[in-house]
Amino acid sequence: MIEINENFCKGCDICIEVCPRNVFEKSKKLNKKGIYPPIPVNEDKCTKCNLCVLQCPDQAISIE
């Protein structure tokens, strides 16, 4: 299960860029900070490599 804490996320999209399995895409809904946060749309493709977790500068992503 992939969780993105929208309170920490600043919308840099690094997770979208580093994911080798294209798990994330930008949301089409603005959050309360006024950004389009990433959302896991292909969670079943996730191999739990943790690249997104390691590269996130805001520690907004967690994978269980």
PDB file of C-alpha atoms in Angstrom:
ATOM      1  CA  MET A   1       0.000   0.000   0.000  1.00  0.00           C
ATOM      2  CA  ILE A   2       1.390   3.388  -1.051  1.00  0.00           C
ATOM      3  CA  GLU A   3       0.498   6.435   1.003  1.00  0.00           C
ATOM      4  CA  ILE A   4       1.244  10.035   0.116  1.00  0.00           C
ATOM      5  CA  ASN A   5       0.945  12.583   2.900  1.00  0.00           C
ATOM      6  CA  GLU A   6      -0.486  15.608   1.107  1.00  0.00           C
ATOM      7  CA  ASN A   7       0.413  17.812   4.082  1.00  0.00           C
ATOM      8  CA  PHE A   8       4.116  17.146   3.413  1.00  0.00           C
ATOM      9  CA  CYS A   9       4.051  16.932  -0.402  1.00  0.00           C
ATOM     10  CA  LYS A  10       5.023  20.090  -2.291  1.00  0.00           C
ATOM     11  CA  GLY A  11       4.260  18.685  -5.740  1.00  0.00           C
ATOM     12  CA  CYS A  12       7.813  18.381  -7.054  1.00  0.00           C
ATOM     13  CA  ASP A  13       6.910  15.231  -9.061  1.00  0.00           C
ATOM     14  CA  ILE A  14      10.249  13.541  -8.374  1.00  0.00           C
ATOM     15  CA  CYS A  15       8.370  10.357  -7.469  1.00  0.00           C
ATOM     16  CA  ILE A  16       6.669  10.366 -10.856  1.00  0.00           C
ATOM     17  CA  GLU A  17      10.019  10.757 -12.630  1.00  0.00           C
ATOM     18  CA  VAL A  18      12.016   8.154 -10.675  1.00  0.00           C
ATOM     19  CA  CYS A  19       9.433   5.359 -10.659  1.00  0.00           C
ATOM     20  CA  PRO A  20      10.549   2.697 -13.149  1.00  0.00           C
ATOM     21  CA  ARG A  21       7.067   1.140 -13.211  1.00  0.00           C
ATOM     22  CA  ASN A  22       5.026   4.334 -13.814  1.00  0.00           C
ATOM     23  CA  VAL A  23       3.027   3.851 -10.639  1.00  0.00           C
ATOM     24  CA  PHE A  24       2.322   7.568 -10.095  1.00  0.00           C
ATOM     25  CA  GLU A  25       0.654  10.333 -12.017  1.00  0.00           C
ATOM     26  CA  LYS A  26      -0.420  13.863 -11.125  1.00  0.00           C
ATOM     27  CA  SER A  27      -3.831  14.148  -9.545  1.00  0.00           C
ATOM     28  CA  LYS A  28      -6.422  16.145 -11.411  1.00  0.00           C
ATOM     29  CA  LYS A  29      -7.635  17.647  -8.115  1.00  0.00           C
ATOM     30  CA  LEU A  30      -5.947  20.476  -6.273  1.00  0.00           C
ATOM     31  CA  ASN A  31      -5.263  19.814  -2.630  1.00  0.00           C
ATOM     32  CA  LYS A  32      -5.632  22.424   0.107  1.00  0.00           C
ATOM     33  CA  LYS A  33      -2.087  23.681  -0.582  1.00  0.00           C
ATOM     34  CA  GLY A  34      -3.055  24.469  -4.166  1.00  0.00           C
ATOM     35  CA  ILE A  35      -0.954  21.757  -5.810  1.00  0.00           C
ATOM     36  CA  TYR A  36      -1.748  18.680  -7.843  1.00  0.00           C
ATOM     37  CA  PRO A  37      -0.202  15.926  -5.721  1.00  0.00           C
ATOM     38  CA  PRO A  38       0.935  12.628  -7.219  1.00  0.00           C
ATOM     39  CA  ILE A  39      -1.385   9.674  -6.817  1.00  0.00           C
ATOM     40  CA  PRO A  40      -0.616   5.970  -7.175  1.00  0.00           C
ATOM     41  CA  VAL A  41      -2.687   4.875 -10.187  1.00  0.00           C
ATOM     42  CA  ASN A  42      -0.875   1.630 -10.981  1.00  0.00           C
ATOM     43  CA  GLU A  43      -0.259   0.408  -7.459  1.00  0.00           C
ATOM     44  CA  ASP A  44      -0.423  -3.213  -8.619  1.00  0.00           C
ATOM     45  CA  LYS A  45       2.750  -2.584 -10.694  1.00  0.00           C
ATOM     46  CA  CYS A  46       4.727  -1.406  -7.654  1.00  0.00           C
ATOM     47  CA  THR A  47       7.679  -3.666  -6.815  1.00  0.00           C
ATOM     48  CA  LYS A  48       8.402  -1.816  -3.559  1.00  0.00           C
ATOM     49  CA  CYS A  49      11.818  -0.717  -4.787  1.00  0.00           C
ATOM     50  CA  ASN A  50      11.429   2.400  -2.581  1.00  0.00           C
ATOM     51  CA  LEU A  51      13.007   4.777  -5.116  1.00  0.00           C
ATOM     52  CA  CYS A  52      10.101   7.159  -4.606  1.00  0.00           C
ATOM     53  CA  VAL A  53      10.502   7.012  -0.831  1.00  0.00           C
ATOM     54  CA  LEU A  54      14.263   7.571  -1.010  1.00  0.00           C
ATOM     55  CA  GLN A  55      14.048  10.436  -3.504  1.00  0.00           C
ATOM     56  CA  CYS A  56      11.152  12.335  -1.926  1.00  0.00           C
ATOM     57  CA  PRO A  57      12.680  15.490  -0.405  1.00  0.00           C
ATOM     58  CA  ASP A  58       9.684  15.960   1.883  1.00  0.00           C
ATOM     59  CA  GLN A  59       9.388  12.374   3.179  1.00  0.00           C
ATOM     60  CA  ALA A  60       5.780  12.399   2.029  1.00  0.00           C
ATOM     61  CA  ILE A  61       5.667   8.821   0.685  1.00  0.00           C
ATOM     62  CA  SER A  62       5.451   5.575   2.588  1.00  0.00           C
ATOM     63  CA  ILE A  63       5.109   2.033   1.295  1.00  0.00           C
ATOM     64  CA  GLU A  64       3.837  -0.853   3.392  1.00  0.00           C
TER      65      GLU A  64
END
